[in-house]
Amino acid sequence: MLKKAGLIIIVFLLFNLCGCWDSQDLEDLSFPLAAAYDVHLSGSADSSDPPAEPGYKLVDLTTLVPNLAPKAEKPVNIKTLSGITIADARQRQGLTDADTYVTGMNQVIIMGEELARTGLNPFLDSLLRSPTVSGSMYFAVAAGRGEDILKTPIKNYNNMGIYLVALFNGIQQRTFIPVTRMEEFQRYQSTGKNPVAPILEQRGDRVIISGVAIFKKDRLVKKLDIEEGHELVLLRGIKGRSFLPFSRKVDGTYHRGAVLVSNSRKVKYNQNQQGHNFFITVKLNGSLEEHGYQALITEEHLQEIEKTIEQQVQTQCEIFINKMQEEIKVDCIDISKFALAKNRRVLEKDIDKPEFIQNANIQVKVKVHLQNVGETR
Amino acid sequence: MNSTDTITSKQLIFIIIGAQVGMGIFSLPRLVSAEAHQDAWLAVLLGALVPLLMLIIIERLGRRMPELSFVSMNHFLFGRWLGSVMVFLFVFYVIFFNSTVVRIFTEITVIFLLPRTPVPVVALVVVLAIVYIINKDARVVARLNEVLFWIILPLIFLFMIPLVNADYTNLLPVGGAGFKAIVRGVLPSSYAYAGMEVLLVFYFLVKSKSEVIKAGILGLGWTTLVYLILTLICLLVWGSETIQIINWPALTVLKTIKFPVLERPEFLLLTVWMGVGIRPVMNLGFAAAYSLGEVLHVKRDKYFHLVVMAIALPIYILALLPPNLIIAFKWTEYAGYTFLLVGLLYPLLMLVITVIRGKGAQSA
């Protein structure tokens, strides 16, 4: 009996061995909620950042860590450290902070514009390689430096990290803006695909989404404004819901209004002697939300509104496609994959070359269907 | 044979599933899509033909000598000395194969869950658990397989959630990778079905031998379905190109989703999988210990634990030998090759000898 009891105790202790190594006191941990990566700027790092030989530091890592101490003066610690790589900058945290840095809770990652233009994969590697880091963290690009976004004082939220998470959560139900997550940025770098990401910008004492960043694989190549971002979402088929204003001329007078629509996209592709042909159909379904024409809405009116929006959105989309082919020269509307789906082996070598998207024949058609007119007629 | 060493055909289904679905499932989409690209799912389906062939061969073999255990069969077909050597080779194979499973299991546990715990400690805990289980009888092993199966079943639905990020064009054009590429993908896919060879030992322990083929097909069918679903999900979410840079795509695919309360589903999966991932070690380990005990004429009640220890110790040592993960992956590849030898050629050789010996074998 004693032997058995002894054996049970030994086995129990053995099974708890792992706790000897991996146990950590919660009070000794710091959980960054948001982080920003930037090209190293002399003097940007905290005064506590340990010095290094000139030219050693290449990248700045800014972290936003909520202060969990009950009587802390500041609700959040924002610190910039520099290093030759991100992991190097992270390890220098150990020289300036008593707490252990746990990357697993990070929910927002912001890339400085200059860094994004150099190509991000070398800097994201430490995030993608570490299993503790969540792939679902929000990914954004800063207009300017990412650290400036995190260091902007925030009024109505506990800290900038919480504000940014709240800003991105469910944004696609509020407006046509792409929201990108870390794993998505990685996923959209395969052949025939390119990622996009929202741009964060400091305006006065606020941080807003001011546009959309277009990437060629991991390198930022173009910044779009908000309106262009709307067209991008529609053409790329990122599902969302937003108000769309329209302007209709009736008897020489302009009547303005707005619809609330959800979008979807269909792409048909074929290849013939003219080259690669893409036929994009953008469908918008929703309801009339505002109408300046103060008369009862008839079925005819509704159809006219639908046609007005169709023409309006189609024109905007065509302008955008033209810009993409002439200026951006990157398939940012995610249509090359349909060509690959037909003939992957032949096309995969050339599909990412600018000529492919430049020479493609892209036609777009917009279909609007308004299901209801709200509570009043 | 002890009465507690008999199992039902229903239990055999769970044993076959348990012997096949272990840690290899996590890297399967990467290994197969490296060769078969977007048609990896077709290669996974075709890969199932290899264990199906094994099942048919082993069943035919067992049917000809239903009263002979694996060891007796070897003695009968190859003679006492050579037969014992063959059994020892089988045991060596199990030790090597199991060591790769333990190592990969340990690596995943350390990388994802216990980053500071040394690999030897995690491996030791795993091997001790295995020793405890296979020290019991076949019925306990069978029941444990059944319980673990029902525990893991709901997790299949967890894997469906990443489909919100699915892109069907990642699978197109179907067959576009080419016949040669698909065939090349069949080889790594067939490794994932390693475990069917436990039937060499368990066939003798099944009460109703006429139901073995049905049980085998059901077990293999389930494994194929799970592999197919996971490979399709990984391809749909990432495409064959992105999968190549991920060590364990079927696990990492859960990182692409976020739950409101359960922030990190991959950790939930791993916590449950810690019990499930070592099933192949348990089943193959029992098969090896049972055979080794028989060939050495070890008294089951008194000294079986020593036989188990004699198998567990080299498994533990071998599991620690690969100096890094890349080498450990190489070892799993070698284990795949040996699986084809042991699971396919070995029973085929036995069947051929049985057929040649004709009626003599029938009367045995």
XYZ file of C-alpha atoms in Angstrom:
741
model
C 0.000 0.000 0.000
C 2.811 2.386 0.946
C 4.653 1.474 -2.248
C 1.611 2.296 -4.331
C 1.056 5.598 -2.549
C 4.711 6.503 -3.060
C 4.466 5.644 -6.744
C 1.361 7.799 -7.145
C 3.103 10.738 -5.472
C 6.184 10.359 -7.693
C 4.072 10.161 -10.846
C 2.048 13.190 -9.736
C 5.212 15.175 -9.111
C 6.652 14.112 -12.457
C 3.554 15.269 -14.273
C 3.904 18.662 -12.644
C 7.516 19.013 -13.709
C 6.640 21.379 -16.540
C 5.342 23.916 -14.065
C 8.871 24.273 -12.709
C 9.999 25.914 -15.931
C 6.970 27.616 -17.377
C 5.359 29.064 -14.288
C 5.349 32.863 -14.333
C 3.922 35.330 -11.893
C 1.300 37.459 -13.607
C 2.641 40.551 -11.868
C 6.002 40.080 -13.553
C 4.567 40.182 -17.050
C 3.846 43.091 -19.346
C 1.284 42.727 -22.101
C 1.638 45.108 -25.026
C -1.712 45.912 -26.572
C -0.344 47.654 -29.645
C 3.033 48.025 -31.307
C 4.542 50.131 -34.066
C 7.547 49.409 -36.256
C 9.527 52.243 -37.842
C 12.787 52.867 -39.612
C 15.254 53.915 -36.940
C 15.364 57.635 -36.385
C 18.188 59.015 -34.348
C 16.835 60.389 -31.084
C 13.448 58.689 -31.390
C 14.204 55.986 -28.839
C 13.615 56.538 -25.134
C 16.434 58.047 -23.149
C 16.536 54.727 -21.289
C 17.301 52.838 -24.512
C 20.798 51.355 -24.132
C 23.352 52.934 -26.476
C 24.936 51.068 -29.351
C 27.624 51.666 -31.942
C 26.693 54.209 -34.637
C 24.844 52.563 -37.507
C 23.963 49.503 -35.421
C 20.329 50.390 -34.942
C 18.065 49.980 -37.947
C 14.553 49.704 -36.593
C 12.465 51.349 -33.866
C 9.941 49.309 -31.906
C 7.287 51.240 -30.012
C 5.092 49.339 -27.614
C 1.966 50.386 -25.808
C 1.564 48.484 -22.554
C -1.437 49.113 -20.281
C -0.230 49.758 -16.762
C -1.806 47.085 -14.578
C -0.430 48.374 -11.295
C -3.385 49.563 -9.144
C -1.894 52.906 -8.090
C -0.006 53.672 -11.286
C 0.291 57.333 -12.254
C -0.007 56.700 -15.977
C -2.633 54.293 -17.390
C -0.258 53.218 -20.113
C 3.452 52.866 -20.778
C 4.569 53.780 -24.272
C 8.179 53.063 -24.980
C 10.382 53.168 -28.068
C 13.422 50.912 -28.249
C 15.787 50.451 -31.159
C 17.771 47.543 -32.500
C 19.242 45.901 -35.524
C 16.130 43.721 -35.799
C 12.742 43.672 -34.106
C 13.744 40.795 -31.808
C 16.897 42.718 -30.904
C 14.854 45.785 -30.002
C 12.554 43.519 -28.004
C 15.398 41.982 -26.027
C 16.629 45.457 -25.101
C 13.367 45.770 -23.204
C 14.996 43.410 -20.706
C 17.652 46.039 -20.017
C 15.172 48.775 -19.253
C 12.171 47.022 -17.757
C 11.758 44.561 -14.874
C 8.733 42.865 -16.428
C 8.792 40.059 -18.998
C 7.448 41.067 -22.372
C 4.601 38.796 -23.558
C 3.760 39.330 -27.214
C 0.721 37.058 -27.253
C -1.802 39.736 -26.243
C -0.827 42.282 -28.886
C -3.892 43.251 -30.891
C -2.739 45.989 -33.238
C 0.442 46.314 -35.261
C 1.214 49.572 -37.071
C 3.881 49.900 -39.731
C 5.580 53.211 -40.318
C 5.247 54.427 -43.901
C 8.977 54.564 -44.590
C 9.491 51.045 -43.286
C 6.514 49.765 -45.298
C 8.068 51.176 -48.472
C 11.228 49.121 -47.899
C 9.342 45.804 -47.650
C 7.931 44.419 -44.425
C 8.633 40.697 -44.434
C 12.033 40.886 -42.694
C 10.443 42.877 -39.872
C 7.317 40.752 -39.571
C 9.254 37.520 -39.425
C 9.552 37.506 -35.641
C 5.773 37.875 -35.358
C 5.006 35.143 -37.869
C 7.600 32.769 -36.452
C 6.386 32.988 -32.875
C 3.415 30.711 -32.147
C 2.425 32.845 -29.176
C 1.689 35.843 -31.391
C -1.876 36.003 -32.607
C -2.364 35.961 -36.375
C -5.636 37.813 -35.969
C -4.128 41.072 -34.708
C -5.102 44.150 -36.728
C -2.541 45.365 -39.246
C -2.335 49.000 -40.321
C 0.047 51.443 -41.939
C 0.769 54.871 -40.477
C 0.890 57.995 -42.573
C 4.317 59.000 -41.316
C 5.722 57.220 -38.282
C 3.858 54.507 -36.438
C 5.175 55.632 -33.080
C 3.403 58.991 -33.519
C 0.089 57.171 -33.738
C 0.672 55.322 -30.469
C 1.985 58.425 -28.727
C -1.027 60.550 -29.619
C -2.929 61.327 -26.380
C -6.410 59.869 -26.348
C -9.387 61.312 -24.504
C -12.394 59.034 -24.467
C -10.606 55.699 -24.224
C -8.239 54.240 -21.658
C -5.427 54.176 -24.166
C -4.700 54.324 -27.891
C -4.554 50.508 -28.154
C -8.117 50.118 -26.914
C -9.280 52.911 -29.223
C -7.674 51.316 -32.288
C -9.161 47.905 -31.513
C -12.581 49.533 -31.095
C -12.063 51.505 -34.326
C -11.297 48.412 -36.385
C -13.838 46.108 -34.735
C -16.836 45.842 -37.043
C -15.758 48.781 -39.205
C -16.853 46.886 -42.296
C -20.402 47.180 -41.042
C -20.016 50.945 -40.880
C -18.122 51.903 -44.030
C -16.345 50.483 -47.066
C -12.789 50.313 -45.742
C -10.596 47.220 -45.744
C -9.554 45.848 -42.383
C -6.496 43.648 -42.499
C -5.222 41.148 -39.990
C -1.641 39.981 -39.632
C -2.200 36.530 -41.111
C -4.129 38.087 -44.001
C -1.184 40.286 -44.894
C 0.947 37.156 -45.092
C -1.730 35.168 -46.949
C -2.142 37.821 -49.633
C 1.488 37.671 -50.686
C 1.122 34.465 -52.670
C 1.297 34.474 -56.473
C -1.376 36.624 -58.085
C -2.347 38.370 -54.867
C -1.373 41.580 -53.107
C -2.353 42.830 -49.664
C -3.986 46.119 -48.755
C -4.230 47.785 -45.342
C -5.910 50.801 -43.774
C -3.836 53.929 -43.221
C -3.893 55.569 -39.793
C -3.136 59.239 -39.579
C -2.750 61.732 -36.777
C -5.023 64.711 -37.439
C -4.907 67.323 -34.703
C -5.473 65.533 -31.442
C -7.106 62.506 -33.046
C -6.096 59.400 -34.923
C -8.272 58.603 -37.921
C -8.361 56.189 -40.837
C -7.359 58.375 -43.740
C -6.964 55.958 -46.608
C -5.829 52.603 -47.882
C -2.285 51.362 -48.470
C -1.630 49.252 -51.564
C 1.162 46.739 -51.318
C 3.056 44.856 -53.977
C 3.633 41.714 -51.926
C 5.263 43.145 -48.767
C 6.188 46.582 -50.131
C 3.977 49.674 -49.907
C 3.582 51.141 -53.395
C 0.621 53.498 -53.249
C -1.622 55.335 -50.825
C -5.273 55.806 -51.714
C -7.654 58.317 -50.211
C -10.893 57.286 -48.521
C -13.057 57.583 -51.654
C -10.669 55.478 -53.685
C -10.646 53.063 -50.764
C -14.428 52.647 -51.173
C -14.019 51.693 -54.834
C -11.207 49.343 -53.925
C -13.443 47.536 -51.426
C -16.226 47.171 -53.991
C -13.932 45.956 -56.758
C -11.917 43.695 -54.471
C -15.088 42.107 -53.139
C -14.366 42.759 -49.461
C -17.774 42.350 -47.934
C -19.016 45.402 -46.112
C -21.919 47.720 -45.527
C -21.949 51.452 -45.933
C -23.964 54.542 -46.776
C -23.600 55.704 -50.379
C -24.676 59.226 -51.253
C -26.244 59.891 -54.644
C -27.256 62.915 -56.603
C -30.200 62.815 -59.035
C -31.275 65.516 -61.432
C -35.064 65.900 -61.628
C -36.517 68.667 -63.792
C -33.256 70.577 -63.706
C -32.960 70.354 -59.924
C -30.550 68.164 -58.038
C -32.055 65.871 -55.420
C -29.587 64.288 -53.079
C -29.955 61.296 -50.872
C -28.204 58.190 -49.561
C -28.646 54.446 -49.548
C -27.355 51.904 -47.066
C -25.985 48.950 -49.034
C -24.104 45.697 -48.617
C -21.778 44.663 -51.396
C -20.729 41.502 -53.173
C -18.626 40.802 -56.248
C -18.502 38.249 -59.027
C -15.666 37.886 -61.494
C -15.729 36.049 -64.798
C -12.557 35.483 -66.718
C -11.614 34.302 -70.149
C -8.622 34.472 -72.415
C -8.825 35.074 -76.147
C -6.836 36.764 -78.874
C -7.428 40.137 -77.251
C -5.721 38.880 -74.109
C -6.962 38.347 -70.563
C -10.537 39.509 -70.083
C -12.099 40.109 -66.690
C -15.786 40.899 -66.206
C -16.499 42.201 -62.741
C -20.040 42.489 -61.456
C -20.467 44.525 -58.297
C -23.795 43.972 -56.570
C -25.155 46.403 -54.018
C -28.219 45.466 -52.020
C -29.815 47.661 -49.439
C -32.362 50.324 -48.679
C -33.054 53.961 -49.258
C -32.020 55.868 -46.161
C -32.312 59.498 -47.192
C -34.014 61.282 -50.033
C -34.069 65.004 -50.680
C -36.919 64.761 -53.213
C -39.898 65.373 -50.978
C -42.528 63.340 -52.811
C -43.894 59.844 -52.390
C -41.451 57.265 -53.659
C -42.900 55.151 -56.435
C -41.454 52.046 -58.005
C -40.260 54.195 -60.910
C -38.481 56.536 -58.538
C -36.788 53.625 -56.876
C -35.616 52.247 -60.212
C -34.286 55.656 -61.194
C -32.367 55.880 -57.943
C -30.945 52.423 -58.537
C -29.827 53.427 -62.040
C -28.320 56.662 -60.768
C -26.241 54.811 -58.201
C -25.276 52.154 -60.720
C -23.957 54.787 -63.140
C -22.270 56.743 -60.384
C -20.467 53.745 -58.859
C -19.629 52.263 -62.254
C -17.962 55.498 -63.374
C -15.988 55.697 -60.141
C -14.926 52.061 -60.465
C -13.845 52.557 -64.084
C -11.758 55.553 -63.096
C -10.188 53.473 -60.346
C -9.435 50.559 -62.681
C -7.811 52.993 -65.082
C -5.676 54.381 -62.286
C -4.725 50.875 -61.186
C -3.634 49.924 -64.700
C -1.850 53.151 -65.583
C -0.449 54.358 -62.300
C -0.426 51.702 -59.563
C 0.424 48.778 -61.892
C -0.408 46.251 -59.192
C -3.489 44.040 -59.051
C -4.957 45.505 -55.898
C -8.507 44.399 -56.723
C -7.616 40.709 -56.426
C -8.697 39.482 -59.864
C -5.514 37.784 -61.082
C -6.424 34.723 -59.033
C -9.294 34.027 -61.419
C -6.826 33.817 -64.293
C -4.634 31.529 -62.211
C -7.659 29.380 -61.453
C -8.005 28.707 -65.194
C -4.393 28.134 -66.076
C -2.135 28.240 -63.050
C 0.912 26.480 -64.430
C 1.251 28.723 -67.483
C 0.408 32.033 -65.856
C 2.059 31.832 -62.436
C 5.445 33.005 -63.753
C 4.179 36.228 -65.309
C 1.042 37.081 -63.406
C 2.755 39.357 -60.905
C 4.514 41.383 -63.580
C 3.024 44.877 -64.049
C 2.323 44.142 -67.728
C -0.246 41.521 -66.840
C -2.598 43.870 -65.047
C -1.751 46.799 -67.352
C -2.737 44.887 -70.473
C -5.750 43.087 -69.017
C -9.188 44.009 -70.349
C -11.238 44.755 -67.261
C -14.915 45.559 -67.525
C -17.081 46.400 -64.585
C -20.827 46.370 -64.209
C -22.682 47.588 -61.152
C -26.105 46.288 -60.137
C -28.048 48.002 -57.401
C -31.114 46.581 -55.767
C -32.997 48.593 -53.161
C -35.296 46.394 -51.155
C -37.085 49.009 -49.085
C -37.461 52.700 -48.524
C -37.491 52.816 -44.754
C -40.407 53.758 -42.527
C -41.699 56.638 -44.630
C -42.553 56.803 -48.305
C -4.062 -15.144 -24.806
C -5.667 -13.556 -21.742
C -9.392 -12.873 -21.877
C -8.580 -9.204 -21.297
C -6.479 -9.242 -24.449
C -9.452 -9.667 -26.741
C -11.113 -6.723 -28.410
C -14.308 -6.248 -30.386
C -14.365 -5.246 -34.030
C -15.893 -1.924 -32.985
C -12.905 -1.297 -30.757
C -10.649 -2.163 -33.679
C -12.106 0.806 -35.586
C -10.975 3.164 -32.834
C -7.575 1.471 -32.584
C -6.961 1.926 -36.317
C -8.051 5.572 -36.153
C -5.920 6.058 -33.047
C -2.875 4.456 -34.644
C -3.155 6.673 -37.734
C -4.284 10.101 -36.550
C -1.533 11.564 -34.419
C 0.837 14.450 -34.945
C 1.408 13.921 -38.683
C -1.989 15.422 -39.375
C -0.671 18.900 -38.560
C 2.068 18.897 -41.209
C 0.245 16.751 -43.784
C -1.122 19.668 -45.903
C 2.379 21.156 -46.217
C 4.106 17.905 -47.149
C 1.523 16.899 -49.727
C 1.000 20.323 -51.304
C 4.767 20.691 -51.724
C 4.429 18.045 -54.423
C 0.809 18.121 -55.553
C 0.218 21.884 -55.139
C -3.476 22.806 -55.360
C -4.342 19.149 -55.955
C -2.964 18.045 -52.591
C -6.444 16.974 -51.550
C -6.531 14.536 -54.476
C -3.169 13.125 -53.384
C -4.529 12.677 -49.853
C -7.459 10.702 -51.260
C -5.190 8.578 -53.446
C -2.781 8.098 -50.536
C -5.514 6.211 -48.707
C -5.228 3.456 -51.296
C -1.882 2.419 -49.774
C -3.289 1.567 -46.296
C -6.343 0.081 -48.001
C -4.040 -2.313 -49.816
C -2.293 -3.050 -46.498
C -5.620 -3.768 -44.872
C -6.593 -6.217 -47.606
C -3.217 -7.986 -47.481
C -3.180 -8.284 -43.678
C -6.793 -9.431 -43.596
C -6.133 -12.089 -46.255
C -3.091 -13.187 -44.286
C -5.002 -13.367 -41.009
C -7.896 -15.184 -42.618
C -5.568 -17.966 -43.730
C -4.179 -18.390 -40.193
C -6.851 -17.056 -37.819
C -5.600 -18.950 -34.799
C -2.008 -17.754 -35.032
C -0.736 -14.646 -33.342
C 1.689 -12.318 -35.105
C 4.655 -14.040 -33.445
C 3.376 -17.568 -34.127
C 2.707 -16.592 -37.709
C 6.301 -15.425 -38.114
C 7.631 -18.577 -36.508
C 5.459 -20.696 -38.733
C 6.341 -18.905 -41.961
C 10.006 -18.093 -41.427
C 11.063 -20.715 -38.879
C 11.783 -20.081 -35.194
C 15.039 -18.104 -35.548
C 14.294 -16.072 -38.618
C 10.738 -15.562 -37.408
C 12.017 -14.150 -34.120
C 14.369 -11.884 -36.046
C 11.425 -10.606 -38.088
C 9.500 -9.870 -34.879
C 12.519 -8.036 -33.472
C 12.739 -5.994 -36.688
C 9.081 -5.098 -36.273
C 9.779 -4.010 -32.682
C 12.741 -1.889 -33.850
C 10.515 -0.273 -36.436
C 7.924 0.569 -33.770
C 10.618 2.009 -31.512
C 11.961 4.208 -34.310
C 8.529 5.239 -35.537
C 7.281 6.014 -32.043
C 10.384 8.021 -31.229
C 9.610 10.361 -34.155
C 6.012 10.757 -32.950
C 7.161 11.495 -29.391
C 9.700 14.024 -30.658
C 7.254 15.902 -32.886
C 4.649 15.811 -30.129
C 7.216 17.216 -27.719
C 8.338 19.905 -30.152
C 4.780 21.114 -30.734
C 4.083 21.126 -27.001
C 7.257 23.057 -26.277
C 6.851 25.558 -29.114
C 3.189 26.310 -28.529
C 2.516 25.625 -24.868
C 5.606 25.192 -22.705
C 8.415 27.235 -24.280
C 10.676 27.147 -21.252
C 10.324 23.487 -20.352
C 13.221 21.424 -21.712
C 12.410 18.912 -24.444
C 13.689 15.909 -22.371
C 11.249 16.739 -19.574
C 8.199 16.900 -21.831
C 9.330 13.751 -23.659
C 9.785 11.973 -20.322
C 6.268 12.829 -19.191
C 4.879 11.612 -22.523
C 6.805 8.335 -22.396
C 5.804 7.704 -18.782
C 2.155 8.099 -19.697
C 2.653 5.668 -22.560
C 4.386 3.148 -20.300
C 1.487 3.290 -17.884
C -1.085 2.690 -20.615
C 0.599 -0.112 -22.537
C 1.452 -1.874 -19.307
C -2.260 -2.701 -19.190
C -4.023 -5.091 -21.529
C -5.432 -4.758 -25.041
C -8.906 -4.022 -23.770
C -7.728 -0.999 -21.793
C -5.832 0.290 -24.831
C -8.927 -0.208 -26.976
C -11.227 1.549 -24.518
C -8.865 4.462 -24.171
C -8.816 4.823 -27.949
C -12.595 4.948 -27.959
C -12.780 7.556 -25.193
C -10.157 9.749 -26.847
C -11.988 9.502 -30.160
C -15.170 10.947 -28.678
C -13.211 13.662 -26.894
C -11.558 14.837 -30.104
C -14.668 14.587 -32.289
C -16.154 18.044 -31.484
C -12.830 19.657 -32.386
C -13.430 18.792 -36.030
C -16.046 21.548 -36.006
C -13.474 23.991 -34.667
C -11.521 23.494 -37.873
C -14.522 24.576 -39.928
C -14.443 28.117 -38.575
C -11.375 29.279 -40.560
C -13.444 28.623 -43.679
C -14.710 32.200 -43.329
C -11.385 33.082 -44.962
C -11.710 30.455 -47.691
C -10.897 31.273 -51.295
C -12.120 28.583 -53.667
C -9.750 29.699 -56.444
C -6.917 28.239 -54.361
C -8.118 24.776 -55.406
C -8.347 25.571 -59.112
C -7.768 24.298 -61.688
C -8.569 20.833 -60.366
C -5.975 18.449 -61.749
C -3.940 21.412 -62.975
C -0.849 20.381 -61.021
C -0.521 17.457 -63.403
C -0.713 13.718 -63.003
C 2.980 13.360 -62.099
C 2.758 15.973 -59.353
C -0.304 14.321 -57.842
C 1.399 10.924 -57.883
C 4.483 12.461 -56.226
C 2.155 13.811 -53.536
C 0.723 10.361 -52.869
C 3.976 9.216 -51.261
C 4.095 11.753 -48.372
C 0.337 11.460 -48.054
C 0.576 7.686 -47.592
C 3.025 8.201 -44.673
C 0.275 9.968 -42.790
C -1.697 6.746 -42.830
C 1.048 4.901 -40.948
C -0.534 2.867 -38.198
C -2.477 0.360 -40.266
C 0.331 -2.135 -39.571
C -0.955 -2.530 -35.977
C -3.473 -4.854 -37.530
C -0.670 -7.420 -37.904
C -0.814 -7.828 -34.120
C -4.379 -6.796 -33.331
C -5.982 -9.092 -35.928
C -5.348 -12.054 -33.657
C -6.909 -10.228 -30.690
C -10.205 -9.425 -32.435
C -13.061 -11.641 -31.314
C -15.058 -11.645 -34.519
C -12.494 -11.975 -37.292
C -15.084 -11.862 -40.059
C -15.725 -8.212 -39.185
C -12.100 -7.129 -39.388
C -12.252 -5.918 -42.986
C -15.384 -3.882 -42.305
C -13.849 -2.367 -39.178
C -10.640 -1.615 -41.063
C -12.482 0.142 -43.877
C -14.528 2.180 -41.410
C -11.414 3.199 -39.465
C -9.489 4.047 -42.607
C -12.505 5.847 -44.049
C -12.733 8.072 -41.003
C -9.017 8.869 -41.090
C -9.213 9.676 -44.806
C -12.201 11.939 -44.239
C -10.431 13.873 -41.478
C -7.230 14.227 -43.538
C -9.226 15.310 -46.570
C -11.194 17.927 -44.640
C -8.100 19.400 -43.014
C -6.112 19.486 -46.241
C -9.004 21.160 -48.044
C -9.410 23.736 -45.281
C -5.697 24.612 -45.332
C -5.683 24.874 -49.116
C -8.825 26.991 -49.170
C -7.517 29.383 -46.560
C -3.892 29.701 -47.636
C -3.354 28.109 -50.995
C -0.551 25.644 -51.617
C 2.128 28.340 -51.848
C 1.672 29.928 -48.427
C 1.291 26.530 -46.748
C 4.936 25.816 -47.605
C 6.231 28.345 -45.095
C 4.174 26.987 -42.203
C 5.456 24.000 -40.240
C 2.084 22.792 -38.980
C -0.578 24.306 -41.256
C -3.460 22.306 -39.812
C -2.704 23.810 -36.419
C -1.730 27.304 -37.509
C -4.932 27.598 -39.546
C -6.699 28.167 -36.231
C -4.607 31.304 -35.744
C -6.465 32.907 -38.640
C -9.642 33.233 -36.606
C -10.542 35.073 -33.480
C -13.274 34.226 -31.029
C -14.837 36.885 -28.821
C -14.240 34.944 -25.595
C -11.908 32.159 -26.616
C -9.170 34.347 -28.062
C -6.786 31.605 -29.186
C -8.535 28.409 -30.364
C -5.230 26.739 -31.305
C -4.329 26.516 -27.617
C -7.666 24.869 -26.817
C -7.069 22.353 -29.574
C -3.562 21.584 -28.384
C -4.667 21.092 -24.803
C -7.097 18.418 -25.921
C -4.720 17.060 -28.535
C -2.095 16.367 -25.871
C -4.117 13.290 -24.987
C -4.840 12.357 -28.569
C -1.520 12.978 -30.282
C 0.194 10.103 -28.563
C -2.389 7.483 -29.546
C -0.160 6.062 -32.310
C 2.633 5.568 -29.753
C 0.200 3.851 -27.431
C -1.225 1.487 -30.072
C 1.999 0.636 -31.848
C 3.790 0.454 -28.492
C 1.301 -2.068 -27.196
C 1.596 -4.114 -30.404
C 5.387 -4.181 -30.045
C 5.378 -4.957 -26.311
C 2.796 -7.714 -26.768
C 4.851 -9.321 -29.548
C 8.166 -8.921 -27.767
C 6.703 -10.440 -24.604
C 5.478 -13.395 -26.595
C 8.718 -13.985 -28.465
C 10.692 -13.793 -25.203
C 8.121 -15.975 -23.373
C 7.679 -13.327 -20.700
C 5.060 -14.053 -18.053
C 2.343 -11.493 -18.698
C 1.378 -10.955 -15.050
C 4.884 -10.758 -13.649
C 7.364 -9.225 -16.035
C 5.392 -7.511 -18.809
C 6.255 -4.110 -17.355
C 9.941 -4.880 -18.014
C 9.163 -5.547 -21.662
C 7.271 -2.263 -21.819
C 10.219 -0.464 -20.246
C 12.581 -2.148 -22.716
C 10.584 -0.563 -25.513
C 9.910 2.788 -23.853
C 13.507 3.526 -22.932
C 14.911 3.399 -26.485
C 11.878 5.373 -27.689
C 12.761 8.091 -25.187
C 16.462 8.092 -26.058
C 15.856 8.080 -29.811
C 13.288 10.861 -29.464
C 15.966 13.088 -27.969
C 18.621 12.360 -30.591
C 17.590 14.727 -33.417
C 19.481 17.940 -32.604
C 16.797 20.212 -34.041
C 13.335 20.309 -35.552
C 14.569 20.132 -39.142
C 16.380 16.865 -38.430
C 13.342 15.615 -36.513
C 11.236 16.256 -39.636
C 13.832 14.315 -41.656
C 13.465 11.397 -39.244
C 9.703 11.403 -39.690
C 10.308 11.144 -43.428
C 12.527 8.100 -42.851
C 9.853 6.671 -40.558
C 7.453 7.073 -43.501
C 9.713 5.002 -45.740
C 10.051 2.262 -43.130
C 6.275 2.291 -42.713
C 5.887 1.329 -46.365
C 8.364 -1.503 -45.845
C 6.769 -2.814 -42.672
C 3.156 -2.101 -43.522
C 3.163 -3.142 -47.156
C 6.109 -5.302 -48.168
C 6.387 -7.325 -44.964
C 2.763 -8.571 -44.879
C 2.895 -9.038 -48.641
C 5.939 -11.270 -48.231
C 4.140 -13.217 -45.515
C 1.057 -13.592 -47.693
C 3.114 -14.774 -50.650
C 4.822 -17.424 -48.493
C 1.445 -18.470 -47.117
C 0.031 -18.848 -50.611
C 3.082 -20.799 -51.736
C 2.793 -23.108 -48.761
C -0.878 -23.593 -49.601
C -2.763 -26.082 -47.485
C -0.025 -26.351 -44.878
C -0.570 -22.751 -43.976
C -4.337 -23.181 -43.976
C -4.167 -25.992 -41.445
C -1.822 -24.001 -39.186
